[in-house]
JSON list of C-alpha atoms in Angstrom, two decimals:
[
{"chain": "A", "resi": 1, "resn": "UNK", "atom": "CA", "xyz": [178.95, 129.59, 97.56]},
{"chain": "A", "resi": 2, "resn": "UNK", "atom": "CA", "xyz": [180.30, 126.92, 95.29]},
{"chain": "A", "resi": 3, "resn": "UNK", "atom": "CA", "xyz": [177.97, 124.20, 96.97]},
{"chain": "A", "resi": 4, "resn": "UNK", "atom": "CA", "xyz": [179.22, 120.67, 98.60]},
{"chain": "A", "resi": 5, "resn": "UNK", "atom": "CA", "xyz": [182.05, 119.68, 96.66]},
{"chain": "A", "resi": 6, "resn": "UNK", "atom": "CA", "xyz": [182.97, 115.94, 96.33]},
{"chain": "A", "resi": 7, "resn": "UNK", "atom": "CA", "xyz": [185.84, 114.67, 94.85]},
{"chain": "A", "resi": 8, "resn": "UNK", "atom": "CA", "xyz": [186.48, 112.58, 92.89]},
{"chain": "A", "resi": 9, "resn": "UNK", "atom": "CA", "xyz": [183.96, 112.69, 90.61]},
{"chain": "A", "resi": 10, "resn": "UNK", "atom": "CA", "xyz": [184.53, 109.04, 89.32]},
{"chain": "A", "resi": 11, "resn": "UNK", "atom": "CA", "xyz": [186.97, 106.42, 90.66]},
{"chain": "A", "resi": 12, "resn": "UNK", "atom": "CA", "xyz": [188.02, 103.23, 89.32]},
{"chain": "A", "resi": 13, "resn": "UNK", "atom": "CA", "xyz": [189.74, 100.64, 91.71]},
{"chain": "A", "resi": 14, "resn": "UNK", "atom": "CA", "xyz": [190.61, 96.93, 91.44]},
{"chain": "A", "resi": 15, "resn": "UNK", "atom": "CA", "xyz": [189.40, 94.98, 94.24]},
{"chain": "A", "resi": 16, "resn": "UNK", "atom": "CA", "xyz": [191.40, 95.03, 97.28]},
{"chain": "A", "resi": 17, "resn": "UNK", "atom": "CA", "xyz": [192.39, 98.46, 97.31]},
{"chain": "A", "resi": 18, "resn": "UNK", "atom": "CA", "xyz": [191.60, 101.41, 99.54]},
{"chain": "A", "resi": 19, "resn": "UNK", "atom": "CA", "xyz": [189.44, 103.87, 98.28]},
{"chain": "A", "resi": 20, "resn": "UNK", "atom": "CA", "xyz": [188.99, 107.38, 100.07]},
{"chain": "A", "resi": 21, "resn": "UNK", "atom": "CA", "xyz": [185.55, 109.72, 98.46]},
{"chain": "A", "resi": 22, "resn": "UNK", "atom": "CA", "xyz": [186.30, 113.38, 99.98]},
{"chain": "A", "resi": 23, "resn": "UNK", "atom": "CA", "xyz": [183.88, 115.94, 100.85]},
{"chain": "A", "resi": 24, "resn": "UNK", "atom": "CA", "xyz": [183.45, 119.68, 101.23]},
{"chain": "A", "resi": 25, "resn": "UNK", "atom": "CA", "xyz": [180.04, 120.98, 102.67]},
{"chain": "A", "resi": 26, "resn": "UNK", "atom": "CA", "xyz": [178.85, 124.20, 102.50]},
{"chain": "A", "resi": 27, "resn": "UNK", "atom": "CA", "xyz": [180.32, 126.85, 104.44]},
{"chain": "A", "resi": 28, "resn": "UNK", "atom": "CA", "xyz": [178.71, 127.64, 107.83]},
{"chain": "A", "resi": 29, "resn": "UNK", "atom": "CA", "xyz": [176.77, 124.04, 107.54]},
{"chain": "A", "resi": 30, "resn": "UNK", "atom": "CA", "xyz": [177.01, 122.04, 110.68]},
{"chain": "A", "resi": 31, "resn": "UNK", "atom": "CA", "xyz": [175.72, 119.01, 109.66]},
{"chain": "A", "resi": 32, "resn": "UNK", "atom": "CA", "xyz": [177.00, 116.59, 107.07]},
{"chain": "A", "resi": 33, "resn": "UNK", "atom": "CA", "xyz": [175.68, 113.66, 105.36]},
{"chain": "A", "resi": 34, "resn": "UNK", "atom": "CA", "xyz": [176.90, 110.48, 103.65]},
{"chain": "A", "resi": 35, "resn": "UNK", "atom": "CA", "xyz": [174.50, 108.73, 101.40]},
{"chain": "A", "resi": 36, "resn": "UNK", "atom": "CA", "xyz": [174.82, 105.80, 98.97]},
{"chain": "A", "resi": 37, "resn": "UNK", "atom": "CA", "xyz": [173.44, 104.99, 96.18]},
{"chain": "A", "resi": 38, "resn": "UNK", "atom": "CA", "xyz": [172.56, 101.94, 94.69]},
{"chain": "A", "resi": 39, "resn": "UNK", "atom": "CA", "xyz": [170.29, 99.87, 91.65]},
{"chain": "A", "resi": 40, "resn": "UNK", "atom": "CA", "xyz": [169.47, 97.29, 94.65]},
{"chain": "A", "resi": 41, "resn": "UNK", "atom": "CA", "xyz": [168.93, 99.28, 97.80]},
{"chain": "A", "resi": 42, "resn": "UNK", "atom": "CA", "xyz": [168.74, 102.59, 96.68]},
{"chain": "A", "resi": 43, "resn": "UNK", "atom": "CA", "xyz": [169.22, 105.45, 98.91]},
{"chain": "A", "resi": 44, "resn": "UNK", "atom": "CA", "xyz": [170.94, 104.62, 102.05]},
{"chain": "A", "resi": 45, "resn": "UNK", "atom": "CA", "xyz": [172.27, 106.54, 104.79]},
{"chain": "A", "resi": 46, "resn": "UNK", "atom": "CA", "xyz": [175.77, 105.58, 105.92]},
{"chain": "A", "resi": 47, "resn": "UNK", "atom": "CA", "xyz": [177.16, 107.91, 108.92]},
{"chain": "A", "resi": 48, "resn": "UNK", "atom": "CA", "xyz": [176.17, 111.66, 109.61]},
{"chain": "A", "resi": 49, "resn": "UNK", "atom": "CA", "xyz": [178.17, 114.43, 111.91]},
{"chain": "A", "resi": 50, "resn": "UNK", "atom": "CA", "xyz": [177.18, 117.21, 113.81]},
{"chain": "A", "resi": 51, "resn": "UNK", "atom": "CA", "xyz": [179.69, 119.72, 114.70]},
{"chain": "A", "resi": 52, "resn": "UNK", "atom": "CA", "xyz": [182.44, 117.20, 113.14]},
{"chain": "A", "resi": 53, "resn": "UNK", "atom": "CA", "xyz": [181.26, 114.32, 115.62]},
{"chain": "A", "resi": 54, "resn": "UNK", "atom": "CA", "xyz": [180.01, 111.16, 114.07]},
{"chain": "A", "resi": 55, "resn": "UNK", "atom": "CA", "xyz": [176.35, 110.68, 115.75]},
{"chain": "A", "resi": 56, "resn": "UNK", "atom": "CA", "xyz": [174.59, 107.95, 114.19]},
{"chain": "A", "resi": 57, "resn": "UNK", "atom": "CA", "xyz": [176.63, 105.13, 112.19]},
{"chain": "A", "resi": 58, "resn": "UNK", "atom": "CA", "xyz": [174.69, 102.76, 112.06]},
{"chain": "A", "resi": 59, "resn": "UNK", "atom": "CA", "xyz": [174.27, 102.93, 108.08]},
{"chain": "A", "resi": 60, "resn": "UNK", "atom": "CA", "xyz": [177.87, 102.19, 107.72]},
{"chain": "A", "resi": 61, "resn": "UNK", "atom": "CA", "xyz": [177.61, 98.54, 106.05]},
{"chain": "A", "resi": 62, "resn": "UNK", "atom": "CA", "xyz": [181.11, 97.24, 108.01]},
{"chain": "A", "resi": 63, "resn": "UNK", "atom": "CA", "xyz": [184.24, 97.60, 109.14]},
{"chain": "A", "resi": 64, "resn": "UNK", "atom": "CA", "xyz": [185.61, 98.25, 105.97]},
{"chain": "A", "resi": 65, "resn": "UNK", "atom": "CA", "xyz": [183.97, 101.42, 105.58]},
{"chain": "A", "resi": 66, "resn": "UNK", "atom": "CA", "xyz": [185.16, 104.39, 107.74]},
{"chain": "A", "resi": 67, "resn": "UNK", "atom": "CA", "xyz": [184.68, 108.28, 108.01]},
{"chain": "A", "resi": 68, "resn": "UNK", "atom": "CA", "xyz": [185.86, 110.84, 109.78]},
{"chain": "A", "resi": 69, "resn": "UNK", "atom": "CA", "xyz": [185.69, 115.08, 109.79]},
{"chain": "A", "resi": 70, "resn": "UNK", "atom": "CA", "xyz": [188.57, 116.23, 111.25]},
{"chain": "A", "resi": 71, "resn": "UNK", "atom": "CA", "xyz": [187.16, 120.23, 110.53]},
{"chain": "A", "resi": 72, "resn": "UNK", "atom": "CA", "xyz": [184.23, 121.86, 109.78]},
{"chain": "A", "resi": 73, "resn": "UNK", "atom": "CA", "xyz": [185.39, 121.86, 106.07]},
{"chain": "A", "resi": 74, "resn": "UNK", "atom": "CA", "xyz": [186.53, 118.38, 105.35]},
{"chain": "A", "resi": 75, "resn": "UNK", "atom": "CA", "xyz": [185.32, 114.71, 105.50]},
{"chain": "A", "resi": 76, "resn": "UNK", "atom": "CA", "xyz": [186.13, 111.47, 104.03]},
{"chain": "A", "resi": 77, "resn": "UNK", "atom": "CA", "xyz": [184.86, 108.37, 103.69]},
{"chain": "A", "resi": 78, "resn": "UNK", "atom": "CA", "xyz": [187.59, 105.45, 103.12]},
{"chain": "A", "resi": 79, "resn": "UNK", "atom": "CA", "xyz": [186.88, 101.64, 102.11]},
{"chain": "A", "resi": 80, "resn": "UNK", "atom": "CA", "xyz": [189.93, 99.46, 102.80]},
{"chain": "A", "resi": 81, "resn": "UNK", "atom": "CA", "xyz": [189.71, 97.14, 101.29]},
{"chain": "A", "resi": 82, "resn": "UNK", "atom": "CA", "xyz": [187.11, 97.56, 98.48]},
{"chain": "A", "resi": 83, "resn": "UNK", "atom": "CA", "xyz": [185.00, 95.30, 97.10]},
{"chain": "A", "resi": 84, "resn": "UNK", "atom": "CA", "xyz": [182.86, 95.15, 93.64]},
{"chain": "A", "resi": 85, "resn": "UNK", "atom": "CA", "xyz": [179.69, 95.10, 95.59]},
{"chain": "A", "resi": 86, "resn": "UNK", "atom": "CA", "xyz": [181.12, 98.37, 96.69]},
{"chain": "A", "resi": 87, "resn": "UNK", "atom": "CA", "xyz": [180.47, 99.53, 93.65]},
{"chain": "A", "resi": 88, "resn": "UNK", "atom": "CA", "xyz": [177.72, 103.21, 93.81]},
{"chain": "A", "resi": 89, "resn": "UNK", "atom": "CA", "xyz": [177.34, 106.29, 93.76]},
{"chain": "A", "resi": 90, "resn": "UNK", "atom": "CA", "xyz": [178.16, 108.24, 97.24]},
{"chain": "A", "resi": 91, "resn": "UNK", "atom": "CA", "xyz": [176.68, 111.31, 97.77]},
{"chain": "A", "resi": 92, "resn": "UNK", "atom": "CA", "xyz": [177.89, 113.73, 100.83]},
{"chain": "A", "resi": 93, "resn": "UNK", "atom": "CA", "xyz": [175.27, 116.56, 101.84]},
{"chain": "A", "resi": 94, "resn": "UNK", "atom": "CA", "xyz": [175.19, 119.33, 104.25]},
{"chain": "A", "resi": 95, "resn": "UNK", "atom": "CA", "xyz": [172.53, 121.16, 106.06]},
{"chain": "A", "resi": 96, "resn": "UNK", "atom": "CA", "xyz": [172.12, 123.97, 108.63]},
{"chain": "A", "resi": 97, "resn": "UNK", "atom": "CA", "xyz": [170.17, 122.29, 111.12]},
{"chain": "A", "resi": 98, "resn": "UNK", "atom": "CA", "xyz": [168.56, 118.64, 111.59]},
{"chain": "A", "resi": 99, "resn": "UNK", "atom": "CA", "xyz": [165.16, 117.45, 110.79]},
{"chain": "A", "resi": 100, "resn": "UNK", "atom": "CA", "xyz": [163.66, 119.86, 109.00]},
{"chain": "A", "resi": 101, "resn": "UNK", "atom": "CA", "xyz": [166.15, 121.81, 107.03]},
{"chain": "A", "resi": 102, "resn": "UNK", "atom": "CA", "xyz": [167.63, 121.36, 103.63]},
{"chain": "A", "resi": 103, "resn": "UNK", "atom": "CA", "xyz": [170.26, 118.96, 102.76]},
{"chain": "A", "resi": 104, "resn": "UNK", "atom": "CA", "xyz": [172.28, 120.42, 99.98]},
{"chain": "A", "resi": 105, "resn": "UNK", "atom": "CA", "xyz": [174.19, 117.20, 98.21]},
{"chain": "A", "resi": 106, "resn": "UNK", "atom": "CA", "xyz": [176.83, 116.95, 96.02]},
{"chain": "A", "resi": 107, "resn": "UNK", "atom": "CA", "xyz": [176.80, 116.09, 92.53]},
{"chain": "A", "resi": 108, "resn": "UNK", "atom": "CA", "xyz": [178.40, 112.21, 93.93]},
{"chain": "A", "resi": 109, "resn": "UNK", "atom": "CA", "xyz": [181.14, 109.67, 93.35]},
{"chain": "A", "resi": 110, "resn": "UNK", "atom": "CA", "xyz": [181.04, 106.94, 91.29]},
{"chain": "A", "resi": 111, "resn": "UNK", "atom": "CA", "xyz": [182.84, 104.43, 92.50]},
{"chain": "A", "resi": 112, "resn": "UNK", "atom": "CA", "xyz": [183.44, 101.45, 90.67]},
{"chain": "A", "resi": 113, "resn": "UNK", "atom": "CA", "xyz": [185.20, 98.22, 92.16]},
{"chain": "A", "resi": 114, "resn": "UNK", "atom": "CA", "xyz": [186.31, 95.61, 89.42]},
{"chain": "S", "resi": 1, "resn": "UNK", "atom": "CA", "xyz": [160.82, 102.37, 112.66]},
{"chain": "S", "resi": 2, "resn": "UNK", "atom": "CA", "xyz": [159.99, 104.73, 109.62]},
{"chain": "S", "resi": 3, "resn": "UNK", "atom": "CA", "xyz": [159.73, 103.73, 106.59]},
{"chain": "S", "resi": 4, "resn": "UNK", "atom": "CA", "xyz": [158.64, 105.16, 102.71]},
{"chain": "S", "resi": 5, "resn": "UNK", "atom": "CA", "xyz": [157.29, 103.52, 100.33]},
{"chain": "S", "resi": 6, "resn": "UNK", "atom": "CA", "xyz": [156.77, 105.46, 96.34]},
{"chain": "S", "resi": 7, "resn": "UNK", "atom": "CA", "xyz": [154.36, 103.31, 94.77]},
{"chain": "S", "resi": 8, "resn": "UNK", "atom": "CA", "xyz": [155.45, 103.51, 90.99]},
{"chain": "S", "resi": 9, "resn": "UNK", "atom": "CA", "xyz": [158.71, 103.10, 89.78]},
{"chain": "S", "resi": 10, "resn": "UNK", "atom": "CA", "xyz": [157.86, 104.51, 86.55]},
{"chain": "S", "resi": 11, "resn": "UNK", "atom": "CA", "xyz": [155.67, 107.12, 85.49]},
{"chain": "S", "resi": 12, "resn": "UNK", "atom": "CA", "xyz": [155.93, 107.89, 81.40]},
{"chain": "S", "resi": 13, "resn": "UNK", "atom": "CA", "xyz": [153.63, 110.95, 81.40]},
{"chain": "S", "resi": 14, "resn": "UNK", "atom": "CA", "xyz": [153.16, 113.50, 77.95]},
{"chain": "S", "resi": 15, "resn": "UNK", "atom": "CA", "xyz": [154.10, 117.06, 77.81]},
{"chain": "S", "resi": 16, "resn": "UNK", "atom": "CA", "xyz": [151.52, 119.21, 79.21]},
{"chain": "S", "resi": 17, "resn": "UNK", "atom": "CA", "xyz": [149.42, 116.35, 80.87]},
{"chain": "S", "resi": 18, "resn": "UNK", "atom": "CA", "xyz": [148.93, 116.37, 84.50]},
{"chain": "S", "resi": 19, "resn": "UNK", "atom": "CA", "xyz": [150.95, 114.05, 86.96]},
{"chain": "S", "resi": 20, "resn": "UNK", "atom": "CA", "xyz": [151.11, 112.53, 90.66]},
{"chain": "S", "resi": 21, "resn": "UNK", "atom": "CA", "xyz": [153.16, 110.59, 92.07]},
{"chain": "S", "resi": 22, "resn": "UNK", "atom": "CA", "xyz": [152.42, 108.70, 95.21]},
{"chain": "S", "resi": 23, "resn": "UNK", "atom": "CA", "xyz": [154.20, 108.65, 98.31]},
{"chain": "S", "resi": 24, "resn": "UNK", "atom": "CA", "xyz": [152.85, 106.70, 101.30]},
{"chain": "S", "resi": 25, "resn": "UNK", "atom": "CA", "xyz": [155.21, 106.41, 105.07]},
{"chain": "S", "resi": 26, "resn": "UNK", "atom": "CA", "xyz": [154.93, 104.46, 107.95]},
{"chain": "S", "resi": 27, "resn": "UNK", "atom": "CA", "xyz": [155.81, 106.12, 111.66]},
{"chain": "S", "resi": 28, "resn": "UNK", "atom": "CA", "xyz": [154.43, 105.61, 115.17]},
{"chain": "S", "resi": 29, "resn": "UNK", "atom": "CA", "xyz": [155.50, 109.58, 115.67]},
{"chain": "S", "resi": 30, "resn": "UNK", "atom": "CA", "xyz": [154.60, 112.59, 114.01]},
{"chain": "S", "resi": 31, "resn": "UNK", "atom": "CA", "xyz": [157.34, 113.28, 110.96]},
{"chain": "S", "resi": 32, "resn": "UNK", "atom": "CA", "xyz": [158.34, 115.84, 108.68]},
{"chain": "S", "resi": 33, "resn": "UNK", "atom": "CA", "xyz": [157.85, 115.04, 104.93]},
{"chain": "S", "resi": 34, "resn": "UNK", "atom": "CA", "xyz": [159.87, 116.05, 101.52]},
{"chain": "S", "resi": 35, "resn": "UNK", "atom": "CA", "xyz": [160.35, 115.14, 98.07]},
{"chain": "S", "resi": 36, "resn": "UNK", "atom": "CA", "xyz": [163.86, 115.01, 96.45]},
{"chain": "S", "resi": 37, "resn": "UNK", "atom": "CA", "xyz": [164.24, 115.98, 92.63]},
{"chain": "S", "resi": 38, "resn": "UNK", "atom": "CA", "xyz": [167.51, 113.89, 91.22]},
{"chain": "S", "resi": 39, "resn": "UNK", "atom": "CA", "xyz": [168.49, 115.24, 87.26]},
{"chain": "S", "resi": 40, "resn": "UNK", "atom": "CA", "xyz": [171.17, 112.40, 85.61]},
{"chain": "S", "resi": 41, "resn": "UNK", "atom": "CA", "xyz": [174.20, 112.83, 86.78]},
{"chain": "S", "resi": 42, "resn": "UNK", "atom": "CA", "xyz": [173.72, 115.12, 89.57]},
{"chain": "S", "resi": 43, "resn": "UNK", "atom": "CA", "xyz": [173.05, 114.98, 92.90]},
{"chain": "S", "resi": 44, "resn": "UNK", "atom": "CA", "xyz": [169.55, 115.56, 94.68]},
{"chain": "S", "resi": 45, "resn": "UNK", "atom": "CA", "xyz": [167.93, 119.04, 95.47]},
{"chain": "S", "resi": 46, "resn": "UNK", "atom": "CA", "xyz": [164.53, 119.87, 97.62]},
{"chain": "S", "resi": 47, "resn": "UNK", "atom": "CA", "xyz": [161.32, 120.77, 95.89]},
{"chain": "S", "resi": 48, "resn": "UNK", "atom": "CA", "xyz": [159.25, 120.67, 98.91]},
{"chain": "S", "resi": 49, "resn": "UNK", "atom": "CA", "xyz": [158.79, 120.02, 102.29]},
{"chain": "S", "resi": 50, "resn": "UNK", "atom": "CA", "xyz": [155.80, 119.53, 105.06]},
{"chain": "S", "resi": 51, "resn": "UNK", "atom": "CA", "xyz": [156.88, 120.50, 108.44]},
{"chain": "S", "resi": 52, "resn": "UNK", "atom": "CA", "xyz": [153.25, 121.33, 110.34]},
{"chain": "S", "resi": 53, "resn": "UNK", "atom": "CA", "xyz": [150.39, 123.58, 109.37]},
{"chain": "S", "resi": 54, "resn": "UNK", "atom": "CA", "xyz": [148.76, 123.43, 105.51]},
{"chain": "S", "resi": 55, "resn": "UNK", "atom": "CA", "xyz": [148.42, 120.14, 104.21]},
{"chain": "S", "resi": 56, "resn": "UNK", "atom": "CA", "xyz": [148.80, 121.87, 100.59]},
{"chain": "S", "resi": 57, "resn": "UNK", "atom": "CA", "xyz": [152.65, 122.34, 100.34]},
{"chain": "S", "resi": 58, "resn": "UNK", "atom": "CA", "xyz": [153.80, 124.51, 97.15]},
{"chain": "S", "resi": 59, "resn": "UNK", "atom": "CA", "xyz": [157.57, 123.74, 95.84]},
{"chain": "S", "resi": 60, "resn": "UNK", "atom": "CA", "xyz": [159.43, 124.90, 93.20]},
{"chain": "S", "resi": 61, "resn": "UNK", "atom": "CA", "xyz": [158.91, 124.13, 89.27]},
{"chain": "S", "resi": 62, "resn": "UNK", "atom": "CA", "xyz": [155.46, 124.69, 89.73]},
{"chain": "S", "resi": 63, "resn": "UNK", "atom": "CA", "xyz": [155.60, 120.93, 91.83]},
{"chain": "S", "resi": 64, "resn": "UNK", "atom": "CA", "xyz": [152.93, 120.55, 94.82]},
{"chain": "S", "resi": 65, "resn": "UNK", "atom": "CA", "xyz": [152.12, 118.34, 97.64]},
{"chain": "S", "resi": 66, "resn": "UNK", "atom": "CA", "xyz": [149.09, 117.30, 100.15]},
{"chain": "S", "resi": 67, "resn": "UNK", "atom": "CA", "xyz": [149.93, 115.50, 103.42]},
{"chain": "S", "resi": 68, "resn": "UNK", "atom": "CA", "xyz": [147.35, 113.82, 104.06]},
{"chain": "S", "resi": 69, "resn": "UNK", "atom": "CA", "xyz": [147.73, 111.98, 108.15]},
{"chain": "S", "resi": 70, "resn": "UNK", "atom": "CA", "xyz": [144.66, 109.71, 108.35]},
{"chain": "S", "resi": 71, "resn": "UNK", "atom": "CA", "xyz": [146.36, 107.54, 104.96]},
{"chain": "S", "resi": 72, "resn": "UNK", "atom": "CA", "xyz": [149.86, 108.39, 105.71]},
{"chain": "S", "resi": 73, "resn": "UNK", "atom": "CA", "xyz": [150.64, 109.48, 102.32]},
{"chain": "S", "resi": 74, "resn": "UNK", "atom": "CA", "xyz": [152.51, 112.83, 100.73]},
{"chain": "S", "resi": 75, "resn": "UNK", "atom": "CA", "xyz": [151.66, 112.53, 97.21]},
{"chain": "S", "resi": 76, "resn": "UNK", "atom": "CA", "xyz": [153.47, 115.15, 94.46]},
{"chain": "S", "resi": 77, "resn": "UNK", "atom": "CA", "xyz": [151.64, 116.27, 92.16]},
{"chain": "S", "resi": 78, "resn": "UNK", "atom": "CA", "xyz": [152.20, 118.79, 88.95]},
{"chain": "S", "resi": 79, "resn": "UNK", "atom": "CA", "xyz": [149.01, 120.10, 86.40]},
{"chain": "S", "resi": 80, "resn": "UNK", "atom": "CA", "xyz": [151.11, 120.46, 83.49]},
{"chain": "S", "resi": 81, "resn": "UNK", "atom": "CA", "xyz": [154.44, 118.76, 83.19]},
{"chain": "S", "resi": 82, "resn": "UNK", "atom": "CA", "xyz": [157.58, 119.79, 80.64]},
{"chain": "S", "resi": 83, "resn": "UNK", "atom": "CA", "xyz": [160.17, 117.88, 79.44]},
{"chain": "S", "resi": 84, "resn": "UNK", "atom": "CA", "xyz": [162.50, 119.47, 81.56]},
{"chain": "S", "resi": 85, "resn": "UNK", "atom": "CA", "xyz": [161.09, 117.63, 84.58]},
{"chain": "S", "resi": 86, "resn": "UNK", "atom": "CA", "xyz": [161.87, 114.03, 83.10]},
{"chain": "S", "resi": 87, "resn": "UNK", "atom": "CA", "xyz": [163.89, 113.18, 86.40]},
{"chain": "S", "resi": 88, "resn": "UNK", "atom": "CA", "xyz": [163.89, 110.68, 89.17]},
{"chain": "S", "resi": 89, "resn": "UNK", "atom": "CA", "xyz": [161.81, 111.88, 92.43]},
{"chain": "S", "resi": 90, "resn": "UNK", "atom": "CA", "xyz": [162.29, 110.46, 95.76]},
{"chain": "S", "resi": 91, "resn": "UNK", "atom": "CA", "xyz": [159.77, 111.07, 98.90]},
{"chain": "S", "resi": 92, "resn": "UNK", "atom": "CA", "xyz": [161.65, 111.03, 102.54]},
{"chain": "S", "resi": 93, "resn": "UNK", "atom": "CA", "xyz": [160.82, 111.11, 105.91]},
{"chain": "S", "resi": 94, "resn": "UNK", "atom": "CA", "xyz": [162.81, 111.72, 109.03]},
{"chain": "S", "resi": 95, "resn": "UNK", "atom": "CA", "xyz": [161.41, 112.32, 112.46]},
{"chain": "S", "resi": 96, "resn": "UNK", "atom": "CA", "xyz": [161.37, 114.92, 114.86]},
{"chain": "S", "resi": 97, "resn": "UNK", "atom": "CA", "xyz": [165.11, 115.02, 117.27]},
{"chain": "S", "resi": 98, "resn": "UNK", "atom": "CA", "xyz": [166.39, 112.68, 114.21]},
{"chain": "S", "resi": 99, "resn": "UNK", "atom": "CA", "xyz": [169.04, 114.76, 113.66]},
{"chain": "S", "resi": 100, "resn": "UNK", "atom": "CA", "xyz": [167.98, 114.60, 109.75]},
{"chain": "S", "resi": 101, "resn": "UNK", "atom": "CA", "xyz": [168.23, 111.21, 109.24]},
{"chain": "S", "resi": 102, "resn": "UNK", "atom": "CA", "xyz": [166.46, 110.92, 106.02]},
{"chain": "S", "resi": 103, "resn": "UNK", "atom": "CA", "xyz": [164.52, 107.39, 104.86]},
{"chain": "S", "resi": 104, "resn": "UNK", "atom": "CA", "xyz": [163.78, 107.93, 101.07]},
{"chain": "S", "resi": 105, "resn": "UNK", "atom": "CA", "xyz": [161.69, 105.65, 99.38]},
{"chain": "S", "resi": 106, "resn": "UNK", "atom": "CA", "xyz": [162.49, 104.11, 96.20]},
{"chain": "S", "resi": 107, "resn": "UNK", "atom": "CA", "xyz": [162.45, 106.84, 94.20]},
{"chain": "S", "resi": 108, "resn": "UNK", "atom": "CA", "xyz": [160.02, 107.34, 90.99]},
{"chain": "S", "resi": 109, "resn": "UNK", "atom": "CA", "xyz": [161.45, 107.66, 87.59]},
{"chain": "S", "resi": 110, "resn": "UNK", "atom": "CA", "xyz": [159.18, 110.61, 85.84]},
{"chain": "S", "resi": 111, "resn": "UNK", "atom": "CA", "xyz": [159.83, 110.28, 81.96]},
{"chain": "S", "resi": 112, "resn": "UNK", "atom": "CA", "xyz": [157.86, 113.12, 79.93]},
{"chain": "S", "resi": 113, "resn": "UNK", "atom": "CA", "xyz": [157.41, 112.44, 75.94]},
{"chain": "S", "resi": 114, "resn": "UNK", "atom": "CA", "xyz": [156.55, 115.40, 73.98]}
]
């Protein structure tokens, strides 16, 4: 398996615009992550599915920010409109099960907002 | 709530010496414990994990781990380090029916010199 795939790796956006981050997880994974990553907060937890619902949300920072899975193979996350604080690394994982299995993540986004 | 706090942002540490990095948590419930290895530039992979049983974890690169309940800590710990594990480390936490929402800490930058 090719692992979670994120794309793209790096994006560069003026303030204002929309930004979409895309994500792939593992095959057969029915769980899925989105994480960012900052100097100033670190490692946050924005929104995770199960089964390609959205169960807990409550790491999403605003309205801004959305995401959605509409299959077992395929999420996004979208910011419209961006900001510069927006600015981080977003990582999307995936695991098998919750609590006590491995999250597999991506090798990240870097999103920069200028 | 949980929380996790890694109690040195910065370990420089030579080739070959031991290391330990500390990892206390907060939680009025019982938990399940890892620790994160993040290389530059790539996104985060497991090196251990405490679910129930031994208190002496064993992960991968030779990395260990001792839950220890009555101080609420999960410190990582290595006898002989290489340059290859110069890396940032992050301890999380995520309790039982959470659906594997992770809380990392702040994560612990691990430089080895030769």
């Amino acid at each position: 398996d090719a692992g979670v795939i994120q794309s793209p790796r790096h994006e560069v956006t003026e303030m204002g615009q929309e930004v979409t981050l895309r994500c792939k997880p593992i095959s057969g994974h029915d769980y899925l992550f989105w994480y960012r990553q900052t100097m100033m907060r670190g490692l946050e937890l924005l929104i995770y599915f199960n089964n390609n619902v959205p169960i807990d949300d409550s790491g999403m920072p605003e309205d801004r920010f959305s995401a959605k899975m509409p299959n077992a193979s395929f999420s996004t996350l979208k910011i419209q409109p961006s900001e510069p604080r927006d600015s981080a690394v977003y990582f999307c994982a995936s695991s098998l099960a919750p609590g006590y299995n491995e999250q597999f993540f991506g090798p990240g986004t870097r999103l920069t907002v200028l | 709530a949980q929380s996790v706090t890694q109690l040195d942002s910065q370990v420089p540490v030579f080739e070959e010496a031991p290391v330990e990095l500390r990892c206390n948590y907060s939680s009025s419930v019982s938990v399940y414990l890892f620790w994160y290895v993040q290389y530059p530039n790539q996104g985060l992979q497991l090196l251990l994990k405490y679910l129930s049983g031994s208190t002496l974890v064993k992960g991968i690169n030779g990395f260990e781990a001792e839950f220890n309940k009555s101080q609420t800590s999960f410190h990582l710990r290595k006898p002989s380090v290489h340059i290859s594990d110069t890396a940032e480390y992050f301890c999380a936490v995520t309790q039982y029916n959470q659906g594997g929402k992770l809380i990392f800490g702040q994560g612990t930058e691990l430089s080895v010199k030769p």
